[in-house]
Short mmCIF file of C-alpha atoms in Angstrom, two decimals:
data_model
loop_
_atom_site.label_atom_id
_atom_site.label_comp_id
_atom_site.label_asym_id
_atom_site.label_seq_id
_atom_site.Cartn_x
_atom_site.Cartn_y
_atom_site.Cartn_z
CA MET A 175 -96.15 86.99 -84.89
CA ALA A 176 -99.32 88.38 -86.20
CA ILE A 177 -102.58 86.99 -85.35
CA ARG A 178 -104.44 84.52 -87.75
CA THR A 179 -107.51 85.96 -89.47
CA LEU A 180 -110.22 84.49 -91.45
CA SER A 181 -108.39 84.73 -94.76
CA SER A 182 -105.77 82.19 -93.29
CA LEU A 183 -108.49 79.44 -93.23
CA GLY A 184 -109.02 79.47 -97.06
CA ASP A 185 -112.32 78.67 -98.68
CA LEU A 186 -114.86 77.76 -96.14
CA ALA A 187 -117.60 76.69 -98.50
CA GLY A 188 -119.24 73.42 -97.27
CA LYS A 189 -117.03 73.36 -94.28
CA THR A 190 -118.08 73.03 -90.73
CA VAL A 191 -116.95 76.22 -88.61
CA LEU A 192 -117.09 76.16 -84.82
CA ILE A 193 -117.23 79.70 -83.77
CA ARG A 194 -116.63 80.95 -80.13
CA CYS A 195 -118.79 84.07 -79.61
CA ASP A 196 -119.61 86.26 -76.70
CA PHE A 197 -123.35 86.09 -76.01
CA ASN A 198 -123.07 86.77 -72.29
CA VAL A 199 -125.85 89.33 -72.49
CA PRO A 200 -128.14 90.55 -69.64
CA LEU A 201 -131.46 89.07 -69.31
CA GLN A 202 -134.62 90.15 -67.31
CA ASP A 203 -137.41 87.65 -67.16
CA GLY A 204 -136.10 85.84 -70.20
CA ALA A 205 -135.86 89.09 -72.33
CA ILE A 206 -132.51 90.48 -73.59
CA THR A 207 -132.06 93.88 -72.12
CA ASP A 208 -128.71 94.75 -74.12
CA GLU A 209 -127.97 92.93 -77.34
CA GLY A 210 -124.81 94.77 -78.16
CA ARG A 211 -122.62 91.84 -78.02
CA ILE A 212 -125.02 89.95 -80.21
CA VAL A 213 -124.98 92.72 -82.77
CA ALA A 214 -121.29 92.97 -82.65
CA SER A 215 -121.11 89.32 -83.65
CA LEU A 216 -123.11 89.56 -86.77
CA PRO A 217 -120.34 90.75 -89.29
CA THR A 218 -118.44 87.59 -88.76
CA LEU A 219 -121.40 85.45 -88.65
CA ARG A 220 -122.66 87.00 -91.87
CA ALA A 221 -119.32 86.51 -93.51
CA LEU A 222 -119.04 82.76 -92.84
CA LEU A 223 -122.65 81.99 -93.81
CA GLU A 224 -122.18 84.03 -97.09
CA GLN A 225 -119.21 81.82 -97.84
CA GLY A 226 -121.42 78.71 -97.68
CA ALA A 227 -120.16 77.29 -94.33
CA LYS A 228 -122.08 75.29 -91.93
CA VAL A 229 -121.63 77.40 -88.72
CA VAL A 230 -122.00 76.07 -85.21
CA ALA A 231 -121.73 78.96 -82.68
CA MET A 232 -121.03 78.55 -78.86
CA SER A 233 -120.81 80.83 -75.84
CA HIS A 234 -121.38 81.08 -72.28
CA LEU A 235 -124.04 83.14 -70.29
CA GLY A 236 -123.93 84.19 -66.68
CA ARG A 237 -122.04 81.86 -64.08
CA PRO A 238 -123.99 78.61 -63.78
CA LYS A 239 -122.30 76.18 -61.52
CA GLY A 240 -121.22 73.62 -64.11
CA GLU A 241 -124.88 72.14 -64.66
CA PRO A 242 -127.97 73.26 -66.64
CA GLU A 243 -129.92 76.26 -65.06
CA ALA A 244 -132.88 77.46 -67.01
CA GLN A 245 -132.20 81.13 -66.21
CA TYR A 246 -128.92 80.97 -68.18
CA SER A 247 -130.17 79.22 -71.16
CA LEU A 248 -128.96 80.61 -74.48
CA GLU A 249 -132.39 79.95 -76.17
CA PRO A 250 -133.39 83.52 -76.05
CA VAL A 251 -130.18 84.50 -77.86
CA ALA A 252 -130.83 81.87 -80.63
CA ALA A 253 -134.25 83.50 -81.19
CA ARG A 254 -132.88 87.10 -81.40
CA LEU A 255 -130.00 85.80 -83.57
CA SER A 256 -132.66 84.54 -86.05
CA GLU A 257 -134.42 87.82 -86.02
CA LEU A 258 -131.16 89.86 -86.69
CA LEU A 259 -129.88 87.60 -89.40
CA GLU A 260 -133.22 87.09 -90.92
CA THR A 261 -132.59 83.18 -91.09
CA PRO A 262 -133.57 80.36 -89.02
CA VAL A 263 -131.05 79.46 -86.31
CA ALA A 264 -131.19 75.88 -84.88
CA PHE A 265 -130.71 75.46 -81.13
CA ALA A 266 -129.08 72.57 -79.41
CA THR A 267 -130.25 71.97 -75.85
CA ASP A 268 -126.82 70.77 -74.94
CA THR A 269 -123.15 71.23 -76.05
CA VAL A 270 -121.68 67.89 -76.78
CA GLY A 271 -124.66 65.55 -76.30
CA GLU A 272 -127.21 63.90 -78.55
CA ASP A 273 -129.18 67.02 -79.40
CA ALA A 274 -125.94 68.88 -80.30
CA GLU A 275 -125.04 66.03 -82.62
CA ARG A 276 -128.41 66.10 -84.13
CA VAL A 277 -128.56 69.70 -84.83
CA ARG A 278 -125.08 69.67 -86.33
CA ALA A 279 -125.82 66.78 -88.56
CA ALA A 280 -128.93 68.68 -90.03
CA LEU A 281 -126.92 71.61 -91.01
CA GLN A 282 -126.78 72.63 -94.46
CA ASP A 283 -124.38 74.96 -96.23
CA GLY A 284 -125.22 78.58 -95.25
CA GLN A 285 -126.86 77.60 -92.00
CA LEU A 286 -126.38 78.55 -88.46
CA ALA A 287 -126.87 76.52 -85.04
CA LEU A 288 -126.18 77.82 -81.58
CA LEU A 289 -125.18 75.33 -78.87
CA GLU A 290 -126.54 75.61 -75.23
CA ASN A 291 -124.54 77.38 -72.46
CA LEU A 292 -120.79 76.15 -72.48
CA ARG A 293 -120.81 76.53 -68.69
CA PHE A 294 -123.27 73.98 -68.21
CA ASP A 295 -120.38 71.60 -68.57
CA PRO A 296 -117.85 71.89 -65.57
CA ARG A 297 -114.95 71.07 -67.97
CA GLU A 298 -115.39 74.52 -69.74
CA THR A 299 -113.93 76.41 -66.86
CA SER A 300 -111.96 73.43 -65.10
CA LYS A 301 -108.53 74.19 -63.43
CA ASP A 302 -107.37 70.95 -64.84
CA ALA A 303 -106.02 71.37 -68.21
CA ASP A 304 -106.91 67.54 -69.19
CA ASP A 305 -110.47 68.29 -68.43
CA ARG A 306 -110.54 71.32 -70.60
CA ALA A 307 -108.82 69.58 -73.45
CA ALA A 308 -111.24 66.68 -73.36
CA PHE A 309 -114.22 68.89 -73.34
CA ALA A 310 -112.40 70.89 -76.29
CA GLY A 311 -111.85 67.74 -78.22
CA GLU A 312 -115.60 66.80 -77.97
CA LEU A 313 -116.57 70.27 -79.09
CA ALA A 314 -114.35 69.88 -82.06
CA GLU A 315 -115.77 66.59 -83.44
CA GLY A 316 -117.05 67.06 -86.90
CA ALA A 317 -115.81 70.54 -87.29
CA ASP A 318 -113.14 71.50 -89.83
CA VAL A 319 -111.91 74.74 -88.40
CA PHE A 320 -112.41 77.14 -85.33
CA VAL A 321 -112.93 80.84 -85.39
CA SER A 322 -112.40 82.94 -82.24
CA ASP A 323 -114.73 85.91 -82.02
CA GLY A 324 -115.45 86.26 -78.41
CA PHE A 325 -113.14 89.04 -77.22
CA GLY A 326 -114.82 89.20 -73.86
CA VAL A 327 -113.28 85.82 -73.09
CA VAL A 328 -109.87 85.90 -74.74
CA HIS A 329 -108.10 86.64 -71.38
CA ARG A 330 -109.55 83.14 -70.15
CA GLU A 331 -107.82 79.94 -70.45
CA GLN A 332 -110.98 77.88 -70.96
CA ALA A 333 -111.77 74.96 -73.13
CA SER A 334 -113.70 76.88 -75.82
CA VAL A 335 -111.16 79.62 -75.93
CA PHE A 336 -107.75 78.19 -75.45
CA GLU A 337 -107.64 74.40 -75.81
CA ILE A 338 -110.19 74.41 -78.84
CA ALA A 339 -107.68 76.60 -80.85
CA LYS A 340 -105.18 73.89 -80.58
CA ALA A 341 -107.68 71.18 -81.41
CA LEU A 342 -108.50 72.69 -84.87
CA PRO A 343 -107.03 74.99 -87.63
CA SER A 344 -107.87 78.36 -85.80
CA ALA A 345 -108.14 81.98 -86.58
CA ALA A 346 -109.56 85.19 -85.18
CA GLY A 347 -112.99 86.47 -86.42
CA MET A 348 -113.69 89.94 -87.39
CA LEU A 349 -114.67 91.14 -84.20
CA VAL A 350 -111.51 90.13 -82.43
CA GLU A 351 -109.55 91.64 -85.22
CA ARG A 352 -111.36 95.02 -84.88
CA GLU A 353 -110.76 94.91 -81.13
CA LEU A 354 -107.03 94.30 -81.45
CA GLU A 355 -106.67 97.01 -84.05
CA VAL A 356 -108.23 99.76 -82.03
CA LEU A 357 -106.81 98.72 -78.62
CA SER A 358 -103.33 98.48 -79.99
CA ARG A 359 -103.68 102.03 -81.25
CA LEU A 360 -104.42 103.01 -77.49
CA THR A 361 -101.06 101.40 -76.30
CA ASP A 362 -98.62 101.72 -79.71
CA SER A 363 -99.61 104.77 -81.57
CA PRO A 364 -102.25 107.00 -79.93
CA GLU A 365 -102.78 110.51 -81.27
CA HIS A 366 -101.91 113.27 -78.56
CA PRO A 367 -103.42 114.78 -76.62
CA TYR A 368 -104.33 111.47 -75.06
CA ALA A 369 -106.84 111.23 -72.25
CA VAL A 370 -107.92 108.21 -70.24
CA VAL A 371 -110.93 108.34 -68.25
CA LEU A 372 -111.26 105.62 -65.40
CA GLY A 373 -114.27 105.05 -63.11
CA GLY A 374 -116.18 102.28 -61.56
CA SER A 375 -116.27 101.10 -58.01
CA LYS A 376 -112.66 99.91 -57.13
CA VAL A 377 -109.16 101.25 -58.03
CA SER A 378 -108.02 97.77 -57.45
CA ASP A 379 -109.56 96.72 -60.67
CA LYS A 380 -107.71 99.34 -62.37
CA LEU A 381 -104.11 99.11 -61.01
CA GLY A 382 -102.58 97.40 -63.94
CA VAL A 383 -104.10 99.70 -66.66
CA ILE A 384 -103.15 102.90 -64.62
CA GLU A 385 -99.44 101.66 -64.26
CA HIS A 386 -99.30 100.73 -68.06
CA LEU A 387 -100.83 103.72 -69.45
CA LEU A 388 -99.77 106.50 -67.04
CA PRO A 389 -96.45 107.10 -68.85
CA ARG A 390 -98.30 107.16 -72.16
CA VAL A 391 -101.12 109.59 -71.64
CA ASP A 392 -101.28 113.25 -71.25
CA ARG A 393 -104.38 113.30 -68.95
CA LEU A 394 -105.99 110.85 -66.58
CA LEU A 395 -109.30 111.49 -65.26
CA ILE A 396 -110.70 109.66 -62.19
CA GLY A 397 -114.35 109.11 -61.30
CA GLY A 398 -116.65 106.52 -59.89
CA GLY A 399 -116.23 104.80 -56.44
CA MET A 400 -112.59 104.61 -57.13
CA LEU A 401 -112.04 108.35 -56.82
CA PHE A 402 -112.58 108.28 -52.98
CA THR A 403 -109.48 106.34 -52.53
CA PHE A 404 -107.85 109.07 -54.35
CA LEU A 405 -109.20 111.86 -52.25
CA ALA A 406 -108.43 109.87 -49.07
CA ALA A 407 -104.88 109.67 -50.36
CA GLN A 408 -104.77 113.51 -50.38
CA GLY A 409 -105.97 113.54 -46.86
CA HIS A 410 -109.56 114.29 -47.40
CA GLY A 411 -112.41 112.56 -45.48
CA VAL A 412 -114.84 110.55 -47.53
CA ALA A 413 -117.52 109.68 -44.87
CA SER A 414 -119.25 106.48 -45.79
CA SER A 415 -118.20 106.48 -49.47
CA LEU A 416 -116.43 103.42 -50.94
CA LEU A 417 -112.91 103.40 -49.91
CA GLU A 418 -109.84 100.81 -50.28
CA ASP A 419 -107.58 101.63 -47.38
CA ASP A 420 -105.15 98.85 -48.58
CA GLN A 421 -104.57 100.89 -51.59
CA LEU A 422 -103.83 104.36 -50.18
CA ASP A 423 -100.11 103.99 -50.59
CA ARG A 424 -100.35 102.76 -54.19
CA VAL A 425 -102.48 105.68 -55.15
CA ARG A 426 -100.08 108.28 -53.56
CA GLY A 427 -97.54 106.72 -55.68
CA TYR A 428 -99.58 107.25 -58.69
CA LEU A 429 -100.22 110.86 -57.87
CA GLN A 430 -96.53 111.34 -57.29
CA GLN A 431 -95.68 109.52 -60.60
CA ALA A 432 -98.24 111.52 -62.54
CA GLN A 433 -96.52 114.97 -61.30
CA GLU A 434 -93.16 113.63 -62.26
CA LEU A 435 -94.25 112.65 -65.73
CA GLY A 436 -96.25 115.89 -66.22
CA VAL A 437 -99.44 114.05 -66.65
CA GLU A 438 -102.58 116.01 -65.73
CA LEU A 439 -104.45 114.01 -63.25
CA LEU A 440 -107.92 115.34 -62.79
CA LEU A 441 -109.96 114.42 -59.84
CA PRO A 442 -113.53 115.78 -59.06
CA THR A 443 -113.84 119.06 -57.27
CA ASP A 444 -117.49 118.55 -56.28
CA ILE A 445 -119.35 115.30 -55.29
CA VAL A 446 -123.09 114.24 -55.12
CA VAL A 447 -123.41 112.92 -51.68
CA ALA A 448 -126.56 110.93 -50.87
CA ALA A 449 -128.01 109.97 -47.29
CA ALA A 450 -128.02 106.18 -48.46
CA PHE A 451 -127.30 103.96 -51.23
CA ASP A 452 -130.63 104.44 -52.71
CA ALA A 453 -132.33 105.72 -55.92
CA ASP A 454 -134.72 108.07 -53.92
CA ALA A 455 -132.16 109.09 -51.30
CA GLU A 456 -131.97 112.79 -50.36
CA HIS A 457 -128.85 113.99 -51.86
CA GLU A 458 -126.79 117.21 -52.17
CA THR A 459 -123.53 118.53 -54.03
CA VAL A 460 -120.52 119.51 -51.84
CA ALA A 461 -116.94 120.30 -52.57
CA ALA A 462 -114.73 117.10 -52.81
CA ASP A 463 -112.72 118.35 -49.86
CA ALA A 464 -115.88 118.75 -47.72
CA ILE A 465 -117.71 115.47 -48.14
CA GLU A 466 -118.00 114.99 -44.37
CA GLN A 467 -119.57 118.39 -43.94
CA SER A 468 -122.52 117.60 -45.90
CA SER A 469 -125.81 117.52 -44.10
CA PHE A 470 -125.34 113.76 -43.83
CA GLY A 471 -122.08 113.85 -41.88
CA LYS A 472 -120.15 110.76 -41.58
CA ASP A 473 -123.10 108.79 -42.86
CA GLY A 474 -122.86 110.63 -46.29
CA ILE A 475 -121.88 108.30 -49.33
CA GLY A 476 -120.60 109.83 -52.71
CA LEU A 477 -122.54 108.54 -55.59
CA ASP A 478 -121.61 110.74 -58.53
CA ILE A 479 -119.38 113.36 -59.46
CA GLY A 480 -120.68 116.89 -59.35
CA PRO A 481 -121.84 119.30 -62.11
CA ASP A 482 -118.55 121.32 -62.02
CA SER A 483 -116.48 118.25 -62.21
CA ALA A 484 -118.71 116.77 -65.03
CA ALA A 485 -118.21 120.12 -67.03
CA ALA A 486 -114.39 119.93 -66.50
CA PHE A 487 -114.23 116.43 -67.38
CA ALA A 488 -115.99 117.03 -70.64
CA ASP A 489 -113.80 119.88 -71.39
CA ALA A 490 -110.58 117.75 -70.96
CA ILE A 491 -112.16 114.94 -73.13
CA CYS A 492 -113.18 117.24 -75.96
CA GLY A 493 -109.70 118.77 -76.09
CA ALA A 494 -108.17 115.24 -76.68
CA SER A 495 -107.49 113.47 -79.96
CA THR A 496 -107.63 110.06 -78.28
CA VAL A 497 -109.87 109.07 -75.43
CA PHE A 498 -110.25 105.68 -73.53
CA TRP A 499 -112.96 105.40 -71.04
CA ASN A 500 -113.64 102.47 -68.67
CA GLY A 501 -115.98 102.81 -65.75
CA PRO A 502 -118.84 104.97 -64.89
CA MET A 503 -118.53 108.09 -63.01
CA GLY A 504 -121.34 107.38 -60.63
CA VAL A 505 -124.31 105.02 -59.97
CA PHE A 506 -125.70 105.52 -63.57
CA GLU A 507 -128.38 102.93 -62.85
CA MET A 508 -130.15 105.67 -60.57
CA PRO A 509 -131.19 108.57 -62.51
CA ALA A 510 -130.25 110.87 -59.82
CA PHE A 511 -126.76 109.83 -60.07
CA ALA A 512 -126.16 109.43 -63.71
CA HIS A 513 -125.34 112.94 -64.79
CA GLY A 514 -121.59 112.53 -64.54
CA THR A 515 -121.59 109.46 -66.57
CA LYS A 516 -123.77 111.06 -69.29
CA ALA A 517 -121.60 114.12 -69.33
CA VAL A 518 -118.60 111.99 -70.14
CA ALA A 519 -120.50 109.99 -72.66
CA GLN A 520 -121.61 113.01 -74.57
CA ALA A 521 -118.14 114.46 -74.61
CA LEU A 522 -116.84 111.26 -76.22
CA THR A 523 -119.25 111.64 -79.01
CA GLU A 524 -117.98 115.22 -79.69
CA ILE A 525 -114.24 114.56 -80.02
CA GLU A 526 -112.84 114.50 -83.61
CA GLY A 527 -110.36 111.87 -82.83
CA LEU A 528 -110.64 108.17 -81.78
CA SER A 529 -113.14 107.67 -78.77
CA VAL A 530 -113.26 104.14 -77.19
CA VAL A 531 -115.55 103.02 -74.67
CA GLY A 532 -113.98 100.01 -72.78
CA GLY A 533 -116.79 97.70 -72.55
CA GLY A 534 -118.62 96.26 -69.37
CA ASP A 535 -120.55 98.91 -67.36
CA SER A 536 -119.40 101.76 -69.55
CA ALA A 537 -120.96 99.99 -72.86
CA ALA A 538 -124.22 99.42 -70.65
CA ALA A 539 -124.22 102.77 -69.48
CA VAL A 540 -124.08 104.77 -72.71
CA ARG A 541 -126.80 102.50 -74.06
CA GLN A 542 -129.13 102.87 -71.13
CA LEU A 543 -128.55 106.55 -71.25
CA GLY A 544 -129.90 106.79 -74.80
CA PHE A 545 -126.49 106.81 -76.77
CA THR A 546 -126.25 104.65 -80.09
CA ASP A 547 -123.10 102.58 -80.77
CA ASP A 548 -122.38 104.50 -83.81
CA ALA A 549 -121.86 107.73 -81.76
CA PHE A 550 -118.49 106.42 -80.58
CA GLY A 551 -115.39 105.41 -82.43
CA HIS A 552 -115.44 101.97 -80.76
CA ILE A 553 -117.30 100.33 -78.14
CA SER A 554 -115.37 97.35 -76.82
CA THR A 555 -117.18 93.89 -76.25
CA GLY A 556 -114.76 92.94 -73.46
CA GLY A 557 -114.49 95.07 -70.29
CA GLY A 558 -111.96 92.94 -68.47
CA ALA A 559 -110.28 91.54 -71.56
CA SER A 560 -109.85 95.20 -72.84
CA LEU A 561 -108.30 96.34 -69.46
CA GLU A 562 -106.01 93.24 -69.28
CA PHE A 563 -104.86 93.99 -72.90
CA LEU A 564 -104.23 97.54 -72.14
CA GLU A 565 -102.32 96.25 -69.07
CA GLY A 566 -100.06 94.40 -71.33
CA ALA A 567 -101.00 91.05 -69.66
CA ARG A 568 -100.94 87.74 -71.24
CA LEU A 569 -104.13 86.86 -72.96
CA PRO A 570 -104.38 83.06 -73.50
CA GLY A 571 -107.11 83.17 -76.17
CA LEU A 572 -104.85 85.47 -78.34
CA GLU A 573 -101.84 83.61 -78.06
CA ALA A 574 -103.53 80.43 -79.19
CA LEU A 575 -104.20 82.43 -82.33
CA GLY A 576 -100.61 83.27 -82.99
CA LEU A 577 -100.29 86.68 -81.37
#
């Protein structure tokens, strides 16, 4: 069954639309440091407002413990939304209480309000389905339809994602529709050569996507902290670098499977090794099979792929027609260890086919390193959701929309 989209909801003029967005943006001293997810929500919000709907947006931010915490307030998001949309955005200081009721009642056609952080109510993430359903029912009061446009949460069985879609006529927003369109191409109809670049700290976070995509790809490139488990699986010492001993047998299986399938599995040939996990730490580049022979010995810690590896990865990416990338190549937050990640990002901007940045830390990295969103074919707004989709896992928020 195809997912329901906005057109299935009919004319929304004068209707009250409850929309789940993903405004889980990073804040520093109350200021938004990466507004990518807010910007990605604008097309759907504008479409609803232009139809003359009364729009009530909701989201979570951070991980509050089921009660109000000032540091996780969505008030800065409301202010930024107002600037981006060039229209006032009313802000409710609660989700289903008196202020939310007041703000909703005051909305006129073509106006937008934002509710406070959903996770200030413990029922949002409760493991009890009845608790979640009760919260969803309260959120739905006074609304005519529900639009799901927070792709970053569609893998969660939460009140504002799953139960709410059953409480009201529901459909996917334009952001979710676009995510599905692009990610489906990566699993169902990728153009070849098809390369997948995986990084990040732990190989255990990527097990499902490796298993699901390995039979579909031509090249698999491994960087980030997870590469050291691959090197150890080949018998190389990794000193004090991140290592998941319990995944060694599994990784050996991937290496064998790649060989049997004829998949080119690229591991770094050189590593930037540092004396400590510190931005100013002394560091040097050594061969990937000689990490423990660096001047730091067993105390050395690998924090980035080396320049030769970065060049080889860039060549492999530029020669592909479809590329999916999830996870930085090193500790990109520290300038000395950002070169591998920047080389991969630059290569993705140069391919002629489809380049997809898989959300999460990868999306944060490209923006922090000075790349603009339009330099890539698509930047996903859902790191975990993107990976679970590519794993072929069940996504409750999409099932509730008819997928």
